[in-house]
């Protein structure tokens, strides 16, 4: 609940106390009023704006009361500066306004010409023209001005309402009266609001879009005559502001400028606050950064509502319907945001190279959804912020409804099989000796053409795409290789635990390639607890016997795991590998090394039989891939 503290200032005898009593009692008190009235507080229910409590403080201009006067001025949110004759009017510019400045206060001032009943032969327009406008031009802190009469109860409620609005709906952040224009931050906010309301993104608000905007902001429909009057009013200022297509962005901003010029800045504030703007014309932090915690062993994913929003956004901005977002279309899409998320350019293979693009290198819908799935997995708060920027605003204003949490992942196992991982997005780390083919594997995952030129990976690289599992279910798979940072990352227990599966790769044509893997696993004990797959790449080349104490097949059998899968990125069947990686991540029991004797609970013979059977079956599947491809 907001609180507005109004301090009444002005020379003695200008009628400050009478204004207060007239407000409270609705009548003019003819008997003598005490020199300074005690502070009064008016709750929201008595003629004040919704959720605003108003405190009104009377003051004295006598020299002996100067200390208390200065104290109250400093505590106020707004000052009602009262004058009633020529002498007290002169003192407004000569003493009162300079005195406020000397105290260092930066609050709005409402200028009040009281006792208007004593100059009944002078109209308000003349008073405004001769007295008020010159002072307002000199002192920008004056928010508004008004003529009142406590005796006739004229404009009393309006004067205090102006004070309340000067605090709750300030004009200063919106309008530059000297330049007679909206301030840049206000114009920018209104342009973003126009963008969000232009549902078909044709550059105009048609009648349906205007009615939707009106209902959203003001909760009531706009009459046909009212809409036509608005169009005619802004057309007088610009021929392009209103056309048969609707109101342009220029016209929308111009309309709000007209509101500001007519003193209807509360209308602009209603619009801004409906779209979650603060008095500082920034989006509310609670809107951009809602509370969303991801507990241990769980992950964040897009909910069906989140997926639907990003699908609709893609289709809306794919103007040429070529199935990809060009740089200009991406620029238009991200117009109401600070730009592409920083996490999208955090590695050496930044967006859009991290996901699926078409031949023109424009991100496809599949790649677009995969990219946001990966963003949500790694940085859910970034996704939430961009949902807010891009206009995701469900009826309950709960941005977090676009995300969902997965069930906790379990890796510990005793006599029971490890449960299926209830996730739609899984993370695979790709480890292996330099030159084993990790980068080519990631390129193949994104359907990029094979390049025989070797380029060592220096910085970490990610690749994300969707995979269709057995049965037709879709899963988003994130591959990540670390480059020169691999040793440091594997020392980070939290980073290592974030992965759902480890993919060990080696060059089957290089006799020294596989030795890297046992050496790596011996240095990092935590790898023993991770689900994993072993992949022999470059199977299109002559197979070499690996140097070392043990061959890859013997090594994996010794771990109670399936033999390495022999694949080549030049084979069409490489896609089957990605399915196996995703399924092993989702069903980790199939890819966990067997427990050694003495570790945890004793493993019974039945479990060994199950594992052995799985090895035989999966190994047979691997051989099937090898033979099928070999016949192509």
Coordinates of C-alpha atoms in Angstrom, one line a residue:
X1 CA 0.0 0.0 0.0
X2 CA 1.4 3.4 -1.1
X3 CA 1.6 6.4 1.3
X4 CA 1.5 10.0 0.1
X5 CA 2.7 12.7 2.5
X6 CA 1.5 16.1 1.5
X7 CA 3.0 19.2 3.1
X8 CA 1.1 22.5 2.8
X9 CA 3.3 25.5 2.5
X10 CA 2.7 29.2 1.9
X11 CA 2.6 32.6 3.6
X12 CA 0.5 33.2 6.6
X13 CA -3.2 33.9 5.8
X14 CA -3.3 32.2 2.4
X15 CA -5.8 29.7 3.7
X16 CA -3.8 26.5 4.2
X17 CA -5.7 25.3 7.3
X18 CA -9.0 26.2 5.7
X19 CA -8.2 24.0 2.7
X20 CA -7.6 21.1 5.1
X21 CA -10.8 21.6 7.1
X22 CA -12.8 22.1 3.9
X23 CA -11.5 18.7 2.6
X24 CA -12.2 16.9 5.9
X25 CA -15.6 18.5 6.8
X26 CA -16.9 19.3 3.2
X27 CA -17.9 22.8 4.5
X28 CA -16.1 26.1 5.2
X29 CA -15.5 26.6 8.9
X30 CA -16.4 30.3 9.7
X31 CA -15.1 30.4 13.3
X32 CA -11.4 30.9 13.9
X33 CA -9.2 27.9 13.1
X34 CA -6.1 27.2 15.2
X35 CA -2.9 28.5 13.5
X36 CA -1.5 25.1 12.6
X37 CA -3.7 22.0 12.4
X38 CA -2.4 18.7 13.6
X39 CA -1.4 16.1 11.1
X40 CA -4.2 14.0 9.7
X41 CA -4.2 10.7 7.8
X42 CA -6.9 9.7 5.3
X43 CA -7.2 6.0 4.6
X44 CA -7.8 4.7 1.0
X45 CA -11.5 4.2 1.6
X46 CA -12.3 7.9 1.9
X47 CA -12.1 9.6 -1.5
X48 CA -8.5 8.7 -2.2
X49 CA -7.0 6.6 -5.0
X50 CA -7.0 2.9 -4.6
X51 CA -4.4 1.6 -2.1
X52 CA -3.1 5.1 -1.3
X53 CA -3.0 6.3 2.3
X54 CA -2.7 10.1 2.4
X55 CA -1.1 12.1 5.3
X56 CA -1.6 15.8 5.2
X57 CA 0.7 18.1 7.2
X58 CA -0.1 21.8 7.9
X59 CA 2.8 24.2 8.5
X60 CA 3.5 27.8 9.6
X61 CA 5.6 30.4 7.8
X62 CA 6.5 32.2 11.0
X63 CA 10.3 32.6 11.5
X64 CA 10.2 30.8 14.9
X65 CA 8.6 27.8 13.2
X66 CA 11.3 27.6 10.4
X67 CA 13.0 24.5 11.9
X68 CA 9.8 22.5 12.0
X69 CA 8.8 23.8 8.5
X70 CA 12.1 22.5 7.0
X71 CA 11.8 19.2 8.8
X72 CA 8.3 18.6 7.3
X73 CA 9.4 19.7 3.9
X74 CA 12.1 17.1 3.9
X75 CA 9.7 14.4 5.0
X76 CA 7.1 15.1 2.3
X77 CA 6.4 13.3 -0.9
X78 CA 4.7 16.4 -2.5
X79 CA 4.3 20.0 -1.6
X80 CA 1.0 22.0 -2.0
X81 CA 2.2 25.6 -2.3
X82 CA -0.6 28.0 -1.6
X83 CA -0.9 31.7 -2.4
X84 CA -4.0 34.0 -2.3
X85 CA -3.0 37.5 -3.3
X86 CA -0.4 39.5 -5.2
X87 CA 2.1 39.6 -2.4
X88 CA 1.9 35.9 -1.6
X89 CA 2.1 35.2 -5.3
X90 CA 5.4 37.2 -5.6
X91 CA 6.8 35.2 -2.7
X92 CA 6.2 31.9 -4.6
X93 CA 9.1 32.7 -6.9
X94 CA 11.2 34.9 -4.7
X95 CA 11.2 32.8 -1.5
X96 CA 9.3 29.6 -1.4
X97 CA 10.6 27.7 -4.5
X98 CA 14.2 28.8 -4.0
X99 CA 13.9 27.7 -0.4
X100 CA 12.8 24.2 -1.3
X101 CA 15.8 24.0 -3.6
X102 CA 18.1 25.2 -0.9
X103 CA 16.9 22.3 1.3
X104 CA 17.9 19.8 -1.4
X105 CA 14.4 18.3 -1.7
X106 CA 13.4 16.8 -5.1
X107 CA 9.6 16.4 -4.8
X108 CA 6.9 17.6 -7.0
X109 CA 5.1 20.9 -6.2
X110 CA 1.4 21.6 -6.9
X111 CA 0.8 25.4 -7.1
X112 CA -2.6 26.4 -5.6
X113 CA -4.2 29.8 -6.1
X114 CA -6.6 29.9 -3.1
X115 CA -9.5 32.2 -2.2
X116 CA -10.6 32.4 -5.9
X117 CA -14.0 33.6 -4.6
X118 CA -12.4 37.0 -3.9
X119 CA -11.6 37.4 -7.5
X120 CA -14.7 36.1 -9.1
X121 CA -14.4 38.5 -12.0
X122 CA -11.1 37.0 -13.1
X123 CA -11.4 33.7 -15.1
X124 CA -9.2 30.7 -14.6
X125 CA -7.6 30.9 -18.0
X126 CA -6.4 34.4 -17.3
X127 CA -4.9 33.4 -13.9
X128 CA -3.1 30.4 -15.5
X129 CA -1.8 32.6 -18.4
X130 CA -0.7 35.6 -16.3
X131 CA 0.4 33.9 -13.0
X132 CA 0.9 30.2 -13.2
X133 CA 2.5 29.5 -16.6
X134 CA 5.4 31.9 -16.1
X135 CA 6.3 30.3 -12.7
X136 CA 6.0 26.8 -14.1
X137 CA 8.3 27.7 -17.0
X138 CA 11.0 28.9 -14.5
X139 CA 10.6 26.1 -11.9
X140 CA 10.3 22.6 -13.5
X141 CA 9.5 21.0 -10.1
X142 CA 6.0 22.5 -10.4
X143 CA 3.9 19.5 -11.5
X144 CA 0.5 21.2 -11.9
X145 CA -1.5 24.2 -10.8
X146 CA -5.1 24.8 -9.7
X147 CA -7.5 27.5 -8.4
X148 CA -9.4 26.8 -5.2
X149 CA -11.8 28.3 -2.8
X150 CA -12.2 26.9 0.7
X151 CA -15.2 29.1 1.3
X152 CA -17.1 27.8 -1.7
X153 CA -15.5 24.3 -1.5
X154 CA -14.3 24.8 -5.0
X155 CA -11.7 22.3 -6.4
X156 CA -10.7 21.2 -2.8
X157 CA -10.8 17.5 -3.5
X158 CA -9.2 18.1 -6.9
X159 CA -6.2 19.9 -5.3
X160 CA -5.4 17.1 -3.0
X161 CA -6.0 14.6 -5.8
X162 CA -3.4 16.4 -7.9
X163 CA -1.0 16.0 -5.0
X164 CA -1.6 12.3 -4.8
X165 CA -1.3 11.9 -8.5
X166 CA 1.9 13.9 -8.6
X167 CA 3.4 11.1 -6.4
X168 CA 1.6 8.0 -7.7
X169 CA 1.6 9.1 -11.3
X170 CA 4.5 11.6 -11.7
X171 CA 4.7 13.5 -15.0
X172 CA 8.5 14.2 -14.7
X173 CA 9.6 10.7 -15.9
X174 CA 7.2 10.9 -18.8
X175 CA 7.2 14.3 -20.4
X176 CA 9.7 17.1 -21.0
X177 CA 7.5 20.3 -20.9
X178 CA 10.4 22.4 -22.1
X179 CA 10.8 20.3 -25.3
X180 CA 7.1 19.4 -25.4
X181 CA 7.9 15.8 -26.0
X182 CA 7.9 12.4 -24.3
X183 CA 11.2 11.6 -22.6
X184 CA 13.2 8.9 -24.4
X185 CA 12.7 6.2 -21.7
X186 CA 9.0 6.7 -21.8
X187 CA 8.9 6.7 -25.6
X188 CA 11.0 3.5 -25.7
X189 CA 8.7 1.8 -23.2
X190 CA 5.6 2.7 -25.2
X191 CA 7.3 1.5 -28.4
X192 CA 7.9 -1.9 -26.7
X193 CA 4.2 -2.0 -25.6
X194 CA 3.1 -1.3 -29.1
X195 CA 5.3 -4.1 -30.4
X196 CA 3.8 -6.6 -27.9
X197 CA 0.2 -5.5 -28.8
X198 CA 0.8 -5.7 -32.5
X199 CA -0.1 -9.4 -32.5
X200 CA 0.3 -9.9 -36.2
X201 CA 3.5 -7.8 -36.4
X202 CA 2.3 -5.8 -39.4
X203 CA 3.3 -2.5 -37.9
X204 CA -0.2 -1.3 -37.1
X205 CA -2.7 -1.8 -34.3
X206 CA -5.9 -2.8 -36.0
X207 CA -9.3 -2.4 -34.4
X208 CA -9.3 -5.9 -32.8
X209 CA -5.8 -5.3 -31.4
X210 CA -6.8 -1.9 -30.0
X211 CA -9.9 -3.3 -28.3
X212 CA -7.7 -6.1 -26.8
X213 CA -5.2 -3.4 -25.6
X214 CA -8.1 -1.3 -24.1
X215 CA -9.5 -4.3 -22.2
X216 CA -6.1 -5.3 -20.9
X217 CA -5.2 -1.9 -19.6
X218 CA -8.6 -0.4 -18.6
X219 CA -10.9 -3.4 -18.2
X220 CA -13.6 -2.0 -20.5
X221 CA -14.3 -1.9 -24.2
X222 CA -13.7 1.2 -26.4
X223 CA -16.7 2.5 -28.2
X224 CA -16.6 2.7 -32.0
X225 CA -17.1 6.5 -31.9
X226 CA -14.3 6.8 -29.3
X227 CA -11.9 4.9 -31.5
X228 CA -12.8 7.0 -34.5
X229 CA -12.2 10.1 -32.6
X230 CA -8.8 8.9 -31.4
X231 CA -7.8 8.2 -35.0
X232 CA -9.0 11.6 -36.2
X233 CA -7.2 13.4 -33.4
X234 CA -3.8 11.8 -34.1
X235 CA -4.3 12.1 -37.9
X236 CA -4.2 15.9 -37.4
X237 CA -0.6 15.7 -36.3
X238 CA 0.6 13.1 -38.8
X239 CA -0.8 11.6 -42.0
X240 CA 0.9 8.2 -41.2
X241 CA -0.3 8.0 -37.6
X242 CA -3.6 6.4 -38.5
X243 CA -4.3 4.6 -41.7
X244 CA -6.9 2.1 -42.9
X245 CA -4.7 -0.6 -41.5
X246 CA -4.8 0.9 -38.0
X247 CA -2.8 3.0 -35.7
X248 CA 1.0 3.0 -36.4
X249 CA 3.7 3.0 -33.8
X250 CA 4.1 6.7 -34.4
X251 CA 0.4 7.3 -33.8
X252 CA 0.4 5.2 -30.6
X253 CA 3.3 7.3 -29.2
X254 CA 1.7 10.5 -30.4
X255 CA -1.6 9.6 -28.6
X256 CA 0.3 9.2 -25.3
X257 CA 2.1 12.5 -25.9
X258 CA -1.4 14.1 -26.2
X259 CA -2.4 12.5 -22.9
X260 CA 0.7 14.1 -21.2
X261 CA 0.0 17.5 -22.7
X262 CA -3.5 17.5 -21.4
X263 CA -2.5 16.5 -17.9
X264 CA -3.8 12.9 -18.3
X265 CA -0.5 11.3 -17.4
X266 CA -2.3 8.9 -15.1
X267 CA -3.6 7.2 -18.3
X268 CA 0.0 6.7 -19.5
X269 CA 0.9 5.2 -16.1
X270 CA -2.0 2.8 -16.2
X271 CA -0.7 1.5 -19.5
X272 CA 2.9 1.3 -18.3
X273 CA 2.0 -0.5 -15.1
X274 CA -0.2 -2.9 -16.9
X275 CA 2.9 -4.0 -18.8
X276 CA 4.9 -4.2 -15.5
X277 CA 6.9 -0.9 -15.6
X278 CA 8.1 0.8 -12.5
X279 CA 8.2 4.5 -11.8
X280 CA 11.7 4.4 -13.1
X281 CA 10.4 3.1 -16.4
X282 CA 12.2 -0.2 -16.1
X283 CA 10.5 -3.5 -15.9
X284 CA 9.8 -4.7 -12.4
X285 CA 12.5 -7.0 -11.1
X286 CA 9.9 -9.4 -9.8
X287 CA 8.5 -9.7 -13.3
X288 CA 11.9 -10.2 -15.0
X289 CA 13.3 -12.4 -12.3
X290 CA 10.5 -14.3 -10.5
X291 CA 11.5 -16.7 -7.8
X292 CA 12.3 -20.1 -9.4
X293 CA 14.6 -22.5 -7.5
X294 CA 15.9 -25.7 -9.0
X295 CA 16.5 -28.3 -6.3
X296 CA 19.5 -30.6 -6.3
X297 CA 19.3 -33.6 -8.8
X298 CA 16.4 -31.9 -10.7
X299 CA 16.4 -29.7 -13.8
X300 CA 14.2 -27.1 -15.4
X301 CA 12.5 -27.6 -18.7
X302 CA 10.0 -25.8 -20.9
X303 CA 6.4 -26.6 -20.0
X304 CA 3.8 -27.2 -22.8
X305 CA 2.8 -23.6 -22.4
X306 CA 6.4 -22.5 -22.8
X307 CA 6.9 -24.6 -25.9
X308 CA 3.7 -23.2 -27.4
X309 CA 4.9 -19.7 -26.8
X310 CA 8.2 -20.2 -28.5
X311 CA 6.6 -22.1 -31.4
X312 CA 4.1 -19.2 -32.0
X313 CA 6.9 -16.7 -31.7
X314 CA 9.0 -18.4 -34.4
X315 CA 6.0 -18.8 -36.8
X316 CA 5.0 -15.1 -36.3
X317 CA 8.5 -13.8 -37.3
X318 CA 9.3 -16.2 -40.1
X319 CA 7.8 -13.7 -42.5
X320 CA 9.0 -15.4 -45.7
X321 CA 7.9 -18.8 -44.5
X322 CA 11.2 -20.4 -45.4
X323 CA 11.4 -22.4 -42.2
X324 CA 14.2 -20.4 -40.8
X325 CA 14.8 -17.1 -39.0
X326 CA 17.1 -14.8 -40.9
X327 CA 19.2 -12.2 -39.1
X328 CA 16.7 -9.5 -39.9
X329 CA 13.8 -11.6 -38.6
X330 CA 15.8 -12.5 -35.5
X331 CA 16.5 -8.8 -35.0
X332 CA 12.8 -8.0 -35.2
X333 CA 11.9 -10.8 -32.8
X334 CA 14.4 -9.6 -30.2
X335 CA 13.5 -5.9 -30.6
X336 CA 11.8 -5.7 -27.1
X337 CA 14.7 -7.3 -25.4
X338 CA 18.3 -6.3 -24.6
X339 CA 19.4 -8.5 -27.6
X340 CA 20.4 -12.1 -27.8
X341 CA 20.9 -13.8 -24.4
X342 CA 24.5 -13.5 -23.3
X343 CA 24.6 -17.3 -22.5
X344 CA 24.1 -17.9 -26.3
X345 CA 27.6 -16.5 -27.0
X346 CA 29.4 -17.9 -24.0
X347 CA 31.5 -20.4 -25.9
X348 CA 33.6 -20.5 -29.1
X349 CA 30.7 -22.1 -31.1
X350 CA 28.0 -19.5 -30.3
X351 CA 24.5 -19.2 -31.6
X352 CA 23.3 -20.1 -34.1
X353 CA 26.2 -22.6 -34.7
X354 CA 25.2 -24.4 -31.6
X355 CA 21.9 -25.7 -33.0
X356 CA 20.1 -26.7 -36.2
X357 CA 20.2 -24.3 -39.1
X358 CA 19.1 -24.6 -42.7
X359 CA 21.4 -24.3 -45.7
X360 CA 21.3 -20.4 -45.4
X361 CA 22.5 -20.8 -41.8
X362 CA 19.1 -19.6 -40.5
X363 CA 17.9 -21.3 -37.4
X364 CA 15.0 -23.7 -38.0
X365 CA 12.1 -24.3 -35.7
X366 CA 13.7 -27.5 -34.5
X367 CA 16.9 -25.6 -33.7
X368 CA 15.0 -22.7 -32.1
X369 CA 13.1 -25.0 -29.7
X370 CA 16.3 -27.0 -28.9
X371 CA 18.2 -23.7 -28.2
X372 CA 15.6 -22.6 -25.7
X373 CA 15.5 -26.0 -24.1
X374 CA 19.2 -25.9 -23.6
X375 CA 19.0 -22.3 -22.2
X376 CA 16.3 -23.5 -19.8
X377 CA 18.5 -26.4 -18.7
X378 CA 21.6 -24.4 -18.1
X379 CA 20.1 -20.9 -17.1
X380 CA 16.4 -21.1 -16.4
X381 CA 16.4 -17.6 -15.0
X382 CA 17.6 -16.3 -18.4
X383 CA 14.6 -18.0 -20.1
X384 CA 12.2 -16.5 -17.6
X385 CA 13.6 -13.0 -18.2
X386 CA 13.3 -13.4 -21.9
X387 CA 9.8 -14.7 -21.6
X388 CA 9.0 -11.5 -19.8
X389 CA 10.7 -9.3 -22.4
X390 CA 9.1 -11.1 -25.3
X391 CA 5.5 -10.7 -23.9
X392 CA 4.7 -14.0 -22.3
X393 CA 2.1 -12.8 -19.8
X394 CA -0.5 -15.4 -18.8
X395 CA -3.8 -14.3 -17.1
X396 CA -2.3 -14.9 -13.6
X397 CA 0.9 -13.1 -14.6
X398 CA 2.9 -16.1 -13.4
X399 CA 5.8 -16.2 -15.8
X400 CA 7.1 -19.4 -14.2
X401 CA 4.2 -21.4 -15.7
X402 CA 6.3 -21.6 -18.9
X403 CA 8.8 -23.8 -17.0
X404 CA 8.5 -27.0 -15.1
X405 CA 10.8 -29.0 -12.8
X406 CA 11.8 -32.6 -13.5
X407 CA 11.6 -35.3 -10.8
X408 CA 14.8 -35.8 -8.8
X409 CA 17.4 -37.9 -10.7
X410 CA 18.6 -41.1 -8.9
X411 CA 21.9 -42.7 -9.5
X412 CA 22.5 -44.7 -6.3
X413 CA 21.7 -48.4 -6.6
X414 CA 21.7 -51.4 -4.3
X415 CA 19.6 -54.4 -5.1
X416 CA 17.2 -52.3 -7.0
X417 CA 17.5 -51.2 -10.6
X418 CA 18.0 -47.5 -11.1
X419 CA 14.7 -45.8 -12.1
X420 CA 14.2 -44.1 -15.5
X421 CA 15.3 -40.5 -15.5
X422 CA 12.1 -38.4 -15.9
X423 CA 13.5 -35.8 -18.2
X424 CA 13.0 -34.5 -21.7
X425 CA 16.3 -32.7 -21.9
X426 CA 19.6 -34.6 -21.2
X427 CA 23.2 -33.5 -21.1
X428 CA 26.1 -35.6 -22.5
X429 CA 29.8 -34.9 -22.1
X430 CA 32.0 -36.0 -24.9
X431 CA 35.4 -37.1 -23.7
X432 CA 38.3 -38.5 -25.7
X433 CA 41.8 -38.0 -26.9
X434 CA 42.6 -35.0 -29.2
X435 CA 41.8 -35.9 -32.8
X436 CA 39.5 -38.7 -31.9
X437 CA 36.6 -37.0 -33.8
X438 CA 34.6 -35.3 -31.1
X439 CA 34.0 -32.1 -33.1
X440 CA 33.0 -34.0 -36.2
X441 CA 30.6 -36.0 -34.0
X442 CA 29.0 -32.7 -32.9
X443 CA 28.9 -31.4 -36.4
X444 CA 27.2 -34.6 -37.6
X445 CA 24.7 -34.2 -34.7
X446 CA 23.7 -30.9 -36.2
X447 CA 23.6 -32.3 -39.8
X448 CA 26.6 -30.2 -40.7
X449 CA 28.8 -31.5 -43.6
X450 CA 31.9 -33.5 -42.7
X451 CA 35.2 -31.6 -43.0
X452 CA 38.4 -33.6 -43.3
X453 CA 40.5 -30.6 -42.0
X454 CA 41.4 -31.0 -38.4
X455 CA 40.8 -28.0 -36.2
X456 CA 41.6 -28.6 -32.5
X457 CA 38.9 -27.5 -30.0
X458 CA 40.3 -24.9 -27.7
X459 CA 37.2 -23.6 -25.8
X460 CA 34.2 -25.6 -24.7
X461 CA 31.6 -26.2 -27.4
X462 CA 28.0 -27.2 -27.2
X463 CA 25.6 -28.7 -29.7
X464 CA 21.9 -29.2 -29.1
X465 CA 19.2 -31.0 -31.1
X466 CA 16.1 -33.1 -30.7
X467 CA 16.2 -36.8 -30.9
X468 CA 13.3 -39.2 -31.7
X469 CA 13.4 -42.1 -29.3
X470 CA 12.1 -45.6 -29.8
X471 CA 8.3 -45.3 -29.7
X472 CA 8.3 -41.8 -31.1
X473 CA 8.9 -39.7 -28.0
X474 CA 11.0 -36.6 -28.6
X475 CA 14.0 -35.8 -26.4
X476 CA 16.4 -32.8 -26.5
X477 CA 20.0 -33.9 -26.3
X478 CA 22.9 -31.6 -25.4
X479 CA 26.4 -32.6 -26.4
X480 CA 29.3 -30.7 -24.8
X481 CA 33.0 -31.0 -25.4
X482 CA 35.5 -29.1 -23.3
X483 CA 38.6 -28.6 -25.3
X484 CA 41.6 -27.4 -23.2
X485 CA 39.4 -26.9 -20.2
X486 CA 38.6 -30.6 -19.9
X487 CA 41.0 -31.3 -16.9
X488 CA 39.7 -28.4 -14.9
X489 CA 36.0 -29.2 -15.6
X490 CA 36.4 -32.9 -14.6
X491 CA 37.9 -31.7 -11.3
X492 CA 34.7 -29.8 -10.6
X493 CA 32.4 -32.4 -8.9
X494 CA 29.2 -30.2 -9.4
X495 CA 29.9 -29.7 -13.1
X496 CA 30.5 -33.4 -13.6
X497 CA 27.4 -34.4 -11.7
X498 CA 25.3 -32.1 -14.0
X499 CA 25.8 -34.5 -16.9
X500 CA 23.4 -37.3 -17.5
X501 CA 25.9 -39.5 -19.4
X502 CA 29.5 -39.5 -20.5
X503 CA 30.3 -40.5 -24.1
X504 CA 33.9 -41.8 -24.4
X505 CA 35.3 -41.5 -27.9
X506 CA 38.4 -42.8 -29.6
X507 CA 39.8 -43.0 -33.1
X508 CA 39.5 -46.7 -34.0
X509 CA 42.1 -46.2 -36.8
X510 CA 44.7 -44.7 -34.3
X511 CA 46.4 -47.3 -32.2
X512 CA 47.2 -44.7 -29.5
X513 CA 43.8 -43.1 -29.2
X514 CA 42.0 -45.5 -26.7
X515 CA 44.7 -45.3 -24.0
X516 CA 43.6 -41.8 -23.2
X517 CA 40.3 -43.1 -21.7
X518 CA 41.6 -45.6 -19.0
X519 CA 44.1 -42.9 -18.1
X520 CA 41.4 -40.3 -17.7
X521 CA 39.1 -42.5 -15.7
X522 CA 42.0 -43.5 -13.3
X523 CA 42.6 -39.8 -12.6
X524 CA 38.9 -39.0 -11.9
X525 CA 37.2 -41.5 -9.6
X526 CA 33.8 -39.8 -9.9
X527 CA 33.6 -41.0 -13.5
X528 CA 33.1 -44.5 -12.2
X529 CA 29.6 -43.5 -10.9
X530 CA 28.5 -41.9 -14.2
X531 CA 26.4 -43.6 -16.9
X532 CA 28.6 -43.9 -20.0
X533 CA 28.9 -45.2 -23.6
X534 CA 32.0 -46.0 -25.5
X535 CA 32.2 -45.1 -29.1
X536 CA 34.8 -46.0 -31.7
X537 CA 34.8 -43.2 -34.3
X538 CA 36.2 -43.2 -37.8
X539 CA 35.0 -46.8 -38.4
X540 CA 35.0 -46.1 -42.1
X541 CA 38.8 -46.3 -41.9
X542 CA 41.0 -49.4 -41.3
X543 CA 40.7 -50.6 -37.7
X544 CA 43.9 -50.6 -35.7
X545 CA 44.8 -52.8 -32.7
X546 CA 45.1 -50.4 -29.8
X547 CA 48.4 -50.3 -27.9
X548 CA 48.2 -50.9 -24.2
X549 CA 47.4 -53.6 -21.7
X550 CA 43.9 -54.1 -22.8
X551 CA 41.8 -53.7 -25.9
X552 CA 38.6 -51.6 -25.9
X553 CA 36.3 -54.6 -26.0
X554 CA 38.0 -56.3 -23.1
X555 CA 38.1 -53.1 -21.1
X556 CA 34.3 -52.4 -21.4
X557 CA 33.4 -56.1 -20.7
X558 CA 35.6 -55.9 -17.6
X559 CA 33.4 -52.9 -16.5
X560 CA 30.2 -55.0 -17.1
X561 CA 29.3 -52.7 -20.0
X562 CA 28.5 -53.0 -23.7
X563 CA 31.3 -53.1 -26.2
X564 CA 32.2 -49.8 -28.0
X565 CA 29.9 -48.9 -30.8
X566 CA 31.8 -48.6 -34.1
X567 CA 30.4 -45.7 -36.1
X568 CA 31.5 -43.1 -38.7
X569 CA 30.1 -39.6 -39.1
X570 CA 30.2 -40.3 -42.8
X571 CA 27.6 -43.0 -42.4
X572 CA 23.9 -42.3 -42.6
X573 CA 23.3 -44.6 -39.6
X574 CA 25.2 -42.2 -37.3
X575 CA 21.7 -41.0 -36.1
X576 CA 21.2 -44.3 -34.4
X577 CA 24.1 -43.4 -32.1
X578 CA 22.4 -40.3 -30.9
X579 CA 19.3 -42.2 -30.1
X580 CA 21.4 -44.7 -28.0
X581 CA 23.1 -41.8 -26.2
X582 CA 19.7 -40.3 -25.3
X583 CA 18.2 -43.6 -24.2
X584 CA 21.2 -44.5 -22.1
X585 CA 20.9 -41.1 -20.4
X586 CA 17.2 -41.7 -19.7
X587 CA 17.7 -45.3 -18.6
X588 CA 21.1 -45.0 -16.7
X589 CA 21.0 -48.6 -15.4
X590 CA 21.8 -49.7 -18.9
X591 CA 25.0 -47.6 -19.0
X592 CA 26.4 -47.7 -15.4
X593 CA 29.6 -49.6 -14.8
X594 CA 29.2 -52.7 -12.7
X595 CA 30.0 -52.4 -9.0
X596 CA 33.3 -53.8 -7.9
X597 CA 33.4 -56.2 -5.0
X598 CA 33.3 -54.4 -1.7
X599 CA 31.6 -51.3 -3.0
X600 CA 28.3 -50.5 -1.4
X601 CA 25.9 -53.4 -1.0
X602 CA 26.8 -56.9 -2.3
X603 CA 25.6 -57.4 -5.8
X604 CA 23.5 -60.6 -6.2
X605 CA 23.9 -63.1 -9.1
X606 CA 20.6 -62.2 -10.6
X607 CA 21.7 -58.6 -11.1
X608 CA 24.9 -59.8 -12.8
X609 CA 22.8 -61.9 -15.1
X610 CA 20.6 -59.0 -16.1
X611 CA 23.7 -56.8 -16.8
X612 CA 25.3 -59.6 -18.8
X613 CA 22.2 -60.1 -20.8
X614 CA 22.0 -56.4 -21.5
X615 CA 25.7 -56.4 -22.7
X616 CA 25.0 -59.2 -25.1
X617 CA 21.8 -57.7 -26.5
X618 CA 23.3 -54.2 -26.9
X619 CA 26.5 -55.6 -28.3
X620 CA 24.5 -57.5 -30.9
X621 CA 22.8 -54.3 -31.8
X622 CA 26.1 -52.6 -32.3
X623 CA 27.3 -55.4 -34.5
X624 CA 24.1 -55.0 -36.5
X625 CA 24.8 -51.4 -37.1
X626 CA 28.4 -52.3 -38.2
X627 CA 27.2 -54.9 -40.7
X628 CA 24.3 -53.0 -42.1
X629 CA 26.4 -49.9 -42.8
X630 CA 29.2 -52.1 -44.3
X631 CA 26.7 -53.3 -47.0
X632 CA 25.8 -49.7 -48.0

